[in-house]
Coordinates of C-alpha atoms and ligand atoms in Angstrom, one line a residue:
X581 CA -7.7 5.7 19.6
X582 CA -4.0 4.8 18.9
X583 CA -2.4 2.8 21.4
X584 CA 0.7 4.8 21.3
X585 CA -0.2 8.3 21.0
X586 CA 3.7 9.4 22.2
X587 CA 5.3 6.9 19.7
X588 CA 9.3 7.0 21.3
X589 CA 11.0 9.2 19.1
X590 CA 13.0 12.6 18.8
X591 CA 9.5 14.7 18.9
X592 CA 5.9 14.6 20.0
X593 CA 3.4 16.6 17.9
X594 CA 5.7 19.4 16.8
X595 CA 2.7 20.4 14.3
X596 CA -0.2 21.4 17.0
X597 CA -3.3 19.9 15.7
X598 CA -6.5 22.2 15.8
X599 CA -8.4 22.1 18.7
X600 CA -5.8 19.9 20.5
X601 CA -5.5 22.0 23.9
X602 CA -8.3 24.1 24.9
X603 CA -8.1 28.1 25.3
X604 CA -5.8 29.2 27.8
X605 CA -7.6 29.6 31.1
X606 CA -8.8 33.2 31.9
X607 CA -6.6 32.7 35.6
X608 CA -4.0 31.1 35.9
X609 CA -3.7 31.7 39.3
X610 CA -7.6 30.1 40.0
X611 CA -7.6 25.9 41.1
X612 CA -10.4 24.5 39.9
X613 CA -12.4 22.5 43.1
X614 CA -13.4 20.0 40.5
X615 CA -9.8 18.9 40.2
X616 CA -8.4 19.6 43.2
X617 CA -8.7 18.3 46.8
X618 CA -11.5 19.8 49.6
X619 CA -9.0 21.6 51.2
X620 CA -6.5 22.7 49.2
X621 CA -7.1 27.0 48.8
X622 CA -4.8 29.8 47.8
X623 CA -2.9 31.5 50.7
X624 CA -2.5 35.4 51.0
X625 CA 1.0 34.7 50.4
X626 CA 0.0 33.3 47.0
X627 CA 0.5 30.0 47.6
X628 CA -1.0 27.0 47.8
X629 CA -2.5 25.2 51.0
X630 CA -3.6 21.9 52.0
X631 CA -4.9 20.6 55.5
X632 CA -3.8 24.5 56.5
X633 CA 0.0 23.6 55.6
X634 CA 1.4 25.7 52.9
X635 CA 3.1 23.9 49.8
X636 CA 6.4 25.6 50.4
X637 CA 7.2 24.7 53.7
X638 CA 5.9 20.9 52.7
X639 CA 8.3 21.3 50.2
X640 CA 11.0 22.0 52.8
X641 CA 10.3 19.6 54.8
X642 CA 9.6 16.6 52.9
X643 CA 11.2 17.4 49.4
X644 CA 9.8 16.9 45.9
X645 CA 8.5 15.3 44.1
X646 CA 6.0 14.0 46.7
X647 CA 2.2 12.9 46.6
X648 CA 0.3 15.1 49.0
X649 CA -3.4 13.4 50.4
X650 CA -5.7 15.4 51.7
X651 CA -7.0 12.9 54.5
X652 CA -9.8 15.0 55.4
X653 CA -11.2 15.1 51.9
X654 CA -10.1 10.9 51.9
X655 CA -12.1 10.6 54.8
X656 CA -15.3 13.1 53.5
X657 CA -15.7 10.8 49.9
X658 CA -15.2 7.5 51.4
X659 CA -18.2 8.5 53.6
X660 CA -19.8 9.7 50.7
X661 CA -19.8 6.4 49.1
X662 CA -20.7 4.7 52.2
X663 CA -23.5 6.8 52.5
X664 CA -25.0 6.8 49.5
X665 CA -25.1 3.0 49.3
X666 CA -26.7 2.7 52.9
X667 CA -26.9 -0.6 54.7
X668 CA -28.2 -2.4 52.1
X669 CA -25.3 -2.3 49.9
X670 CA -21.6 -2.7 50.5
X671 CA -18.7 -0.5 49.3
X672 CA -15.5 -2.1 48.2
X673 CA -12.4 0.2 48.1
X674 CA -10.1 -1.2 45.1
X675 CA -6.6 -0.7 46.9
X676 CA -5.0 -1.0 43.6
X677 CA -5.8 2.6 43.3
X678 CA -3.5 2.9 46.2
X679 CA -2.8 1.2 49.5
X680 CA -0.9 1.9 52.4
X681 CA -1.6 1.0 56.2
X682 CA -2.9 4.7 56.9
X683 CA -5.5 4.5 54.0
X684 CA -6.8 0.7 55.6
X685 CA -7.1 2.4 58.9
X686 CA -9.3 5.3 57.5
X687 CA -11.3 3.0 55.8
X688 CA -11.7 1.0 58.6
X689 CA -12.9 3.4 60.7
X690 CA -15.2 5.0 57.8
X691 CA -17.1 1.2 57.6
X692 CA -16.0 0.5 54.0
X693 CA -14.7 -2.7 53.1
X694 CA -11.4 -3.4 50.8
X695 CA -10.9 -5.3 47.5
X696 CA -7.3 -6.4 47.3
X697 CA -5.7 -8.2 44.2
X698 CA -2.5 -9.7 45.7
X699 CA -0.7 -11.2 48.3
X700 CA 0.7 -7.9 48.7
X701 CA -2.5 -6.1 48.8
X702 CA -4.0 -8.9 51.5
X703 CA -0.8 -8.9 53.7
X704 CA -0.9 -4.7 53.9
X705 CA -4.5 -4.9 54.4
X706 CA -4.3 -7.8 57.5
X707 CA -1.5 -6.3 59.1
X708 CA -3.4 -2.5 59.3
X709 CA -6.3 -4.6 61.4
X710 CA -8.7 -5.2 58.2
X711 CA -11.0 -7.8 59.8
X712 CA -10.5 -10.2 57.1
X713 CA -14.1 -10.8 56.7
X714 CA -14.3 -7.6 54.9
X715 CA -11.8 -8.2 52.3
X716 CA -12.8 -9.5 48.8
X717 CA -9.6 -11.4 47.2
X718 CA -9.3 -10.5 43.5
X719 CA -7.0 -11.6 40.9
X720 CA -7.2 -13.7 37.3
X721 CA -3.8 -16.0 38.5
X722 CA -3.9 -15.8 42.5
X723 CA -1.2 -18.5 43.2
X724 CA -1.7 -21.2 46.0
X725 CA -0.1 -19.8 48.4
X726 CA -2.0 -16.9 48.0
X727 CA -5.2 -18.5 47.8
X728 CA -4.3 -21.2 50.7
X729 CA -3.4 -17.4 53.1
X730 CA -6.6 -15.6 51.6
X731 CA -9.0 -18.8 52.9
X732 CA -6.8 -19.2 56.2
X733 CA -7.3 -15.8 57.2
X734 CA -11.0 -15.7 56.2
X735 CA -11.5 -13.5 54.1
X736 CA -15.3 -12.0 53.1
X737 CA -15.0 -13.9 49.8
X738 CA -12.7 -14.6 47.2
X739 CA -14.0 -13.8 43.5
X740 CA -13.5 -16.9 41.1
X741 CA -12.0 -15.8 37.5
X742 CA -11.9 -19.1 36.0
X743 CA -12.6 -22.1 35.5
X744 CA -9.1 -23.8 36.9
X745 CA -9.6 -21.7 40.1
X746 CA -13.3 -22.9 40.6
X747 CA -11.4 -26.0 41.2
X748 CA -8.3 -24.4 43.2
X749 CA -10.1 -22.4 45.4
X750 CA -12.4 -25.5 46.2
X751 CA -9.5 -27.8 46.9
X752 CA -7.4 -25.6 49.3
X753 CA -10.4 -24.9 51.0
X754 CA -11.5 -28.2 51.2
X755 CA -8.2 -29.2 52.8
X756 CA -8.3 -26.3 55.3
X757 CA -11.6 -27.9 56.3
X758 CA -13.4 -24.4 55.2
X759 CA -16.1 -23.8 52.8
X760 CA -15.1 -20.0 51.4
X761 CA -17.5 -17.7 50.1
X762 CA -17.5 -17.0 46.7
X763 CA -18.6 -14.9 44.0
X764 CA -18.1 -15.7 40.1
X765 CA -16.7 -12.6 37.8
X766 CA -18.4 -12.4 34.4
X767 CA -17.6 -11.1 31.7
X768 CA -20.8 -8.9 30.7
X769 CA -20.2 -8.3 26.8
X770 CA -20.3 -4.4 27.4
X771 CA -17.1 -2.7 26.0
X772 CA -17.3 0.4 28.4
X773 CA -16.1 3.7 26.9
X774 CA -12.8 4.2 27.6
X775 CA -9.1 3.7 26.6
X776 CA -9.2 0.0 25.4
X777 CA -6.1 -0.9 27.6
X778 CA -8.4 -0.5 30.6
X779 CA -11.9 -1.5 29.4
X780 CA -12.4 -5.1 30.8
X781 CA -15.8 -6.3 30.1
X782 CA -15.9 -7.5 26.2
X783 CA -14.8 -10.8 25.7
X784 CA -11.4 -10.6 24.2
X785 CA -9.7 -9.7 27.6
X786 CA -8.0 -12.1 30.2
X787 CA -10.7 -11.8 33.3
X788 CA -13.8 -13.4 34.0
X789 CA -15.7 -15.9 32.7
X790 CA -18.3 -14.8 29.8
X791 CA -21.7 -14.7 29.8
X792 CA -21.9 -15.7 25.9
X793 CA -22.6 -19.1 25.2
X794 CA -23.4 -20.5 28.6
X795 CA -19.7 -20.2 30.0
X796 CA -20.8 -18.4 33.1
X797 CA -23.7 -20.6 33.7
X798 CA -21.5 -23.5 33.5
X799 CA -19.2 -22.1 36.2
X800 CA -21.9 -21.0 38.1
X801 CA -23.1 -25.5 38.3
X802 CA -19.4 -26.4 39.0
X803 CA -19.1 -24.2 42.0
X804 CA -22.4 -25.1 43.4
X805 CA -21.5 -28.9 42.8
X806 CA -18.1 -28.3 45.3
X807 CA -18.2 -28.2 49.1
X808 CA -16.0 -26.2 49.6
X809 CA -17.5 -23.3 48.2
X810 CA -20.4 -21.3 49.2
X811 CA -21.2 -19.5 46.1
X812 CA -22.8 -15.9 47.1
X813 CA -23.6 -13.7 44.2
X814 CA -22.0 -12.6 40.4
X815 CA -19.3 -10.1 40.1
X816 CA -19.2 -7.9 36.4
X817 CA -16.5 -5.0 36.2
X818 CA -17.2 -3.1 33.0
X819 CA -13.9 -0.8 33.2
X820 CA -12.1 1.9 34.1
X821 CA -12.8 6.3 34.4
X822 CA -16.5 5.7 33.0
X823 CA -18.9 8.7 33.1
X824 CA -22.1 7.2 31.6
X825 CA -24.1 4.8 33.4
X826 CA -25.6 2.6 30.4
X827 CA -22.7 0.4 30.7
X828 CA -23.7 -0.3 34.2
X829 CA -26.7 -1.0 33.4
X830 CA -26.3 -3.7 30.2
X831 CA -24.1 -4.7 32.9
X832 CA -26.9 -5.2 35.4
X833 CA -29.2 -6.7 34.0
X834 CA -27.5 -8.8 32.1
X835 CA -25.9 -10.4 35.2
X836 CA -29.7 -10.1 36.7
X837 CA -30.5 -12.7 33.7
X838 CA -28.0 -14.7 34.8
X839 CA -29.4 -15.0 38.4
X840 CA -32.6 -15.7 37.3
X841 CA -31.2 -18.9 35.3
X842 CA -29.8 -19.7 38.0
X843 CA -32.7 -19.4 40.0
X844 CA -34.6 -21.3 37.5
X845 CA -31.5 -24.4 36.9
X846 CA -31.0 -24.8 40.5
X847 CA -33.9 -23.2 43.0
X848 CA -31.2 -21.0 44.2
X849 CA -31.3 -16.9 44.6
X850 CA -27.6 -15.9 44.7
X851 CA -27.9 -13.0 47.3
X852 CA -25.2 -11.1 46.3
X853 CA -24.3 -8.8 42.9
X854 CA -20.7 -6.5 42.5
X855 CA -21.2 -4.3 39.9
X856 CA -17.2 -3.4 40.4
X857 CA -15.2 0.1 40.1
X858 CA -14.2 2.3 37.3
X859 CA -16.4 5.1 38.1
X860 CA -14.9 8.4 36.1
X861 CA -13.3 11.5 38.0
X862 CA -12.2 15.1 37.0
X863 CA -8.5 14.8 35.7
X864 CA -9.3 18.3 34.2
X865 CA -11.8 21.0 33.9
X866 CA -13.8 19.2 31.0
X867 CA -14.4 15.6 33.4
X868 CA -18.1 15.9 35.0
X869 CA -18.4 12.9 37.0
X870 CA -21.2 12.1 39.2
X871 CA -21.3 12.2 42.5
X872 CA -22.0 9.3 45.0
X873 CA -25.5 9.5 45.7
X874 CA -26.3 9.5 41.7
X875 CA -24.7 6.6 40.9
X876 CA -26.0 4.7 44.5
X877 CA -29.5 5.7 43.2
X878 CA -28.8 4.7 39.5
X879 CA -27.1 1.2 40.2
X880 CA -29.7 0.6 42.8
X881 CA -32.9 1.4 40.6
X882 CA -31.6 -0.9 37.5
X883 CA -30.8 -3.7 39.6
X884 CA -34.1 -3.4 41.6
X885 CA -36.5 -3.0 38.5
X886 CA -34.6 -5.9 36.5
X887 CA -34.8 -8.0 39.8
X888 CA -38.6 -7.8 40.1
X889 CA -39.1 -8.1 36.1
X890 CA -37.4 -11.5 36.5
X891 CA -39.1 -12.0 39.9
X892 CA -36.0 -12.5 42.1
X893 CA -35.5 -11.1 45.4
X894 CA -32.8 -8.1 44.9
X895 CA -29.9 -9.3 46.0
X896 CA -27.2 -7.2 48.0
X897 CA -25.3 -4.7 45.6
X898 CA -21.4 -4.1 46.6
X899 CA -19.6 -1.6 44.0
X900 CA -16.1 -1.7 44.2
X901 CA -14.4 2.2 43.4
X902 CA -10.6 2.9 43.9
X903 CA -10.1 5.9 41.7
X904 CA -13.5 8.1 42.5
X905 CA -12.7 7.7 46.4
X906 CA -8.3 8.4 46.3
X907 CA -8.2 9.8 42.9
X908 CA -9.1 13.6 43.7
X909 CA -7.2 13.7 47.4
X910 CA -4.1 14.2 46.4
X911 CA -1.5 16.0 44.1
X912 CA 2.2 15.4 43.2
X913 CA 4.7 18.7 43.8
X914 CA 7.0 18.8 42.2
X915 CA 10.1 21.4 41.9
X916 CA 10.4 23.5 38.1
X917 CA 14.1 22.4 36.6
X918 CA 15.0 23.1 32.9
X919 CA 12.6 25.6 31.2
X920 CA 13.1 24.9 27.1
X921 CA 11.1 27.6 25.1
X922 CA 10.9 25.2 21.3
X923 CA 10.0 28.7 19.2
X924 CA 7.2 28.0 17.4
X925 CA 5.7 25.1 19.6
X926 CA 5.7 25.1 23.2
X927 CA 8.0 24.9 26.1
X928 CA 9.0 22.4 27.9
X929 CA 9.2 22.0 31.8
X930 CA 11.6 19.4 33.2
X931 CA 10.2 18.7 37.3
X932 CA 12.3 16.2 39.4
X933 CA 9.8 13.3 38.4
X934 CA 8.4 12.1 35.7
X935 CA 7.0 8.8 34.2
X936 CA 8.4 6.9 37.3
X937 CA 6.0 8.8 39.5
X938 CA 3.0 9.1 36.9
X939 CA 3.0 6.8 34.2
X940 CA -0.6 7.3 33.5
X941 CA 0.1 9.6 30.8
X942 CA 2.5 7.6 29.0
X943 CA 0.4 4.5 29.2
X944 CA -3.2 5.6 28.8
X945 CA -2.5 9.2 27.0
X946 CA -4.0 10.6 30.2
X947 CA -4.9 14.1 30.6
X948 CA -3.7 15.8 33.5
X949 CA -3.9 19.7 34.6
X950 CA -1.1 21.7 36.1
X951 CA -0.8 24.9 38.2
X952 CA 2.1 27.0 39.6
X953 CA 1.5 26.5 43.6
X954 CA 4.4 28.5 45.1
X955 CA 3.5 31.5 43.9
X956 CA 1.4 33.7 42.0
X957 CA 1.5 35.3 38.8
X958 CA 0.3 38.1 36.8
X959 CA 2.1 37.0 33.6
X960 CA 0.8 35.9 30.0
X961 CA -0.5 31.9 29.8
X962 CA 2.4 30.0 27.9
X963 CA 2.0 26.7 26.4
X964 CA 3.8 23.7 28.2
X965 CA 4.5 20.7 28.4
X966 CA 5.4 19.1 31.6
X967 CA 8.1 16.1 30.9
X968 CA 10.0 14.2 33.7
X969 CA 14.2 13.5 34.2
X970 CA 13.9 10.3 32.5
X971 CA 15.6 9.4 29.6
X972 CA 12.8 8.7 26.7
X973 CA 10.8 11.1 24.9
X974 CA 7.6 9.6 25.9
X975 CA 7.9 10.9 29.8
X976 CA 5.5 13.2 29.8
X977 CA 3.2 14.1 33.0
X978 CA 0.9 16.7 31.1
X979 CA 0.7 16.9 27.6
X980 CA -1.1 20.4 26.9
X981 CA -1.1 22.8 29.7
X982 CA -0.9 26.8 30.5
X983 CA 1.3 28.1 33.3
X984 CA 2.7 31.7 33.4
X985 CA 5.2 32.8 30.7
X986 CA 7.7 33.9 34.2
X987 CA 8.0 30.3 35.1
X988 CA 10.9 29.7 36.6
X989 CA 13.9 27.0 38.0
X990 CA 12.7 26.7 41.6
X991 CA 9.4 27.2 41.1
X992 CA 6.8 24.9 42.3
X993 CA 4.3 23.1 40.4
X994 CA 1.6 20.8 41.2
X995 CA -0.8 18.0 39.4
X996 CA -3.8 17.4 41.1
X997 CA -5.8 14.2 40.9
X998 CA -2.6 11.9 41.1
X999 CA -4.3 10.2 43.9
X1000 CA -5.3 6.9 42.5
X1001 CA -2.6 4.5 40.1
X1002 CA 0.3 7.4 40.1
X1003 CA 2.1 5.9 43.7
X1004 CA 0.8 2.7 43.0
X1005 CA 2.2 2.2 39.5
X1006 CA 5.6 4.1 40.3
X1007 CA 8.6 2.6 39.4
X1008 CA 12.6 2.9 39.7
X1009 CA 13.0 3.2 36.0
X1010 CA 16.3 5.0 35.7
X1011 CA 16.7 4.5 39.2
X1012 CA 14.8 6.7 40.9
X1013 CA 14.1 6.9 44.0
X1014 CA 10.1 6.8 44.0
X1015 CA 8.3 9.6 46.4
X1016 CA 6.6 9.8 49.6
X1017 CA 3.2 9.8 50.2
X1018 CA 2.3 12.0 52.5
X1019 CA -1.1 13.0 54.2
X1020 CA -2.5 16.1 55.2
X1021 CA -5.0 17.1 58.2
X1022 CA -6.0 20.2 60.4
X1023 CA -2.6 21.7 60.1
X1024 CA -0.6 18.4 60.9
X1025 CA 1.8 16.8 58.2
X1026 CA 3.0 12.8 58.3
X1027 CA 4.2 10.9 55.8
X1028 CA 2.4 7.5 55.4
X1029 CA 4.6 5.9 52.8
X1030 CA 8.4 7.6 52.9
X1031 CA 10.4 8.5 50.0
X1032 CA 12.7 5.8 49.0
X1033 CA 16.4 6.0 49.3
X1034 CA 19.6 4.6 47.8
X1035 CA 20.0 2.9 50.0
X1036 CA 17.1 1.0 49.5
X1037 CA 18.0 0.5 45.9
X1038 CA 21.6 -0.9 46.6
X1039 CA 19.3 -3.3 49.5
X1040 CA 17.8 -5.1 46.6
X1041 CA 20.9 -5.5 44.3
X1042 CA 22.3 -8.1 46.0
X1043 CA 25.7 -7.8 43.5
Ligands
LLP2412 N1 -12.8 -3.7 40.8 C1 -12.0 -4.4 39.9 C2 -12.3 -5.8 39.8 C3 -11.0 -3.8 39.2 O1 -10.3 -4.5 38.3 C4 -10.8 -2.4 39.3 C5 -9.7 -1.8 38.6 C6 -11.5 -1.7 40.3 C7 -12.5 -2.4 41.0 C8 -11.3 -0.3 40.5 O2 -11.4 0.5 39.4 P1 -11.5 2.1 39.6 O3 -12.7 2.5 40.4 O4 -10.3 2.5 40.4 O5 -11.4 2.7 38.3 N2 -4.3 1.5 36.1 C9 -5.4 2.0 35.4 C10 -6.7 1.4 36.0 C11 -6.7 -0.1 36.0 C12 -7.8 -0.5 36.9 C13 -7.8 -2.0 37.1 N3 -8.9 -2.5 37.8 C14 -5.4 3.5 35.4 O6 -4.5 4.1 35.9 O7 -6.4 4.1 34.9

């Protein structure tokens, strides 16, 4: 795949190729539950709900464009996960997907734990009451001070991505008079099917430590050598929006192998294994990702049979998804500006946001869907494109789409399953003013992270 499918220029793709977008849908007016969040539902005015609250009046009230989560449906798949992996297993929200006080609270209360990958990510997490013992600390350049405030506050265990931090981690700890808990990240070999900017696990990448030619092994005998580690299991994350499972498991039992050298170097079972994130959701009609329990039931089998087929206890498995818990909970509104009929080609919708509220397209060539939420309509499917207020060609939220040929200024359209890396990734390129999130339950409305002002901007800029 091209790394620049939207190359900057005057034009994208002004020939169609064949087979590019699928058919039109046969209603326009229907939202597909796959892509959408549990409660959002068609009102008999025609629009949209979510949580009961009807898109327009959010609109009123908290302006657009704004990220919408559904807490209930938050709630219901962080459960799911939690579920499906039972006591014996331990789920790891990534907060990279998104992270705000709120979400630490509802995952507090729903027994999952959190992954964090900054200072940023460990300070939001502490201050929202995360007992710090359920916090893995990620990262493949944590500074010292970030490592010195990850050991002081305890967390659950900080996972090693190199060799220079075996040694770090051991020293600050050391001088804090702690021994932290650790877990080594490997790099498994296993090139996970995806957009290469986001596959993590084949060699030439910056994280981990590889499994080829004894690398992890060796890390593996320099952190049991230092006291100031306790060195608890092997963590592998093979990538990112995966649908099929043989990744996970090359993954598995390859880092299975390694515990059993392990176990054979240095009499010691390792009792823990993260198999990581990156499990796939529906960004459109065409995604069928697994639920939950399949992927609890599939990890859990491949690690158990390779465990006893090397004769090790099975160690305790912790997966680590962002996107398959926030990903489908929410949706961006946004308000329909310029309509630009390009005869011939398609037309293009200008909404108030853009590539500073979802980058994802630009970056990856992500596919999103679209659907008119204000209203609904009886007219013909037309061919859009939905494209931000930025200026460059390549800010586009949804590359092929159908809405109704009466779209119109005003209108309102929404794109679901901008739950996970939109509102973290957002930025103030051309200065604006990135949106609130805001959640949704049982008829009540609060925003959770508020939409950023001016004067916020002129804050920073210190002149
Ligand atoms: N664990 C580790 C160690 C990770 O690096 C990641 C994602 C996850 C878990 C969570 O992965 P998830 O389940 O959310 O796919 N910005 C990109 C994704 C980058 C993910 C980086 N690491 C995107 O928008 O697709």
């Amino acid at each position: 795949m091209s790394r620049s499918a939207h190359p900057a220029g005057p034009r994208h793709a002004d020939v169609l190729p064949e087979g590019h977008y699928s058919a039109p849908p046969t209603d326009l007016n229907a939202l597909d539950p796959k892509v959408w969040a549990e409660t959002v539902t068609r009102t008999e005015s025609g629009a949209v709900s979510v949580g009961g609250l009807d898109v327009t009046r959010l609109a009123e009230e908290f302006g657009t464009p704004a990220y919408f989560v559904d807490e209930t449906d938050f709630r219901a798949r962080a459960r799911a996960w939690r579920t499906a992996f039972g006591h014996d297993a331990d789920v790891f929200y990534a907060g990279k997907a998104f992270l705000s006080r709120a979400v630490v609270r509802w995952l507090y209360e729903e027994g999952l734990n959190l992954d964090v990958c900054s200072g940023g990510e460990l300070t939001t997490a502490l201050s929202a009451g995360m007992p710090a013992d359920r916090i893995a600390f990620h990262g493949n350049n944590k500074s010292e001070a970030e490592i010195t405030r990850a050991v002081e506050a305890g967390v659950g265990r900080i996972v090693l991505d190199s060799f220079q931090e075996i040694v770090r981690v051991a020293h600050i700890a050391q001088g804090l008079g702690r021994r932290q808990r650790v877990q080594i990240r490997v790099t498994v070999g296993v090139e996970a099917h995806t957009h290469e900017f986001i596959a993590t696990a084949h060699e030439d990448q910056k994280f981990g430590i590889a499994l080829a030619g004894g690398r992890a092994a060796e890390a593996v005998r320099r952190a049991l050598s230092l006291d100031g580690l306790e060195l608890v299991g092997i963590h592998s994350h093979i990538g990112s929006q995966i649908f099929d499972m043989a990744g996970f498991e090359v993954a598995a039992r390859r880092v299975v192998s390694l515990l059993a050298q392990v176990r054979d170097e240095h009499g010691v079972e390792l009792p823990e294994i993260d198999l990581g994130g990156g499990l796939g959701i529906a960004y459109t009609s065409d995604d069928d990702p697994r639920e939950p329990h399949e992927i609890a039931k599939a990890l859990g089998e491949i690690v158990t049979r390779e465990c006893e087929a090397a004769r090790l206890r099975t160690p305790r498995i912790s997966v680590e998804p962002g996107r398959a818990i926030v990903g489908p909970t929410a949706f961006t509104l946004y308000e329909v500006g310029t309509v630009k009929p390009l005869e011939g080609l398609r037309t293009y919708v200008s909404v108030d946001g853009g590539m500073s509220d979802n980058i994802r397209t630009a970056l990856y060539d992500a596919e999103y869907s679209v659907a008119l939420v204000s209203r609904t309509s009886d007219a013909e499917p037309m061919l859009v494109r939905v494209v931000g207020k930025h200026c460059e060609s390549g800010d586009i939220v949804v590359k092929d789409a159908f809405l109704p040929a009466d779209l119109a200024t005003g209108d309102l359209i929404a794109v679901p399953a901008t739950g996970a890396y939109c509102r973290s990734m957002a930025s103030n390129y051309n200065h604006a003013l990135r949106p609130p999130v805001v959640a949704v339950r049982d008829g009540e409305a609060r925003v959770i992270v508020r939409r950023e002002t001016e004067d916020d901007l002129l804050r920073l800029d210190v002149g």
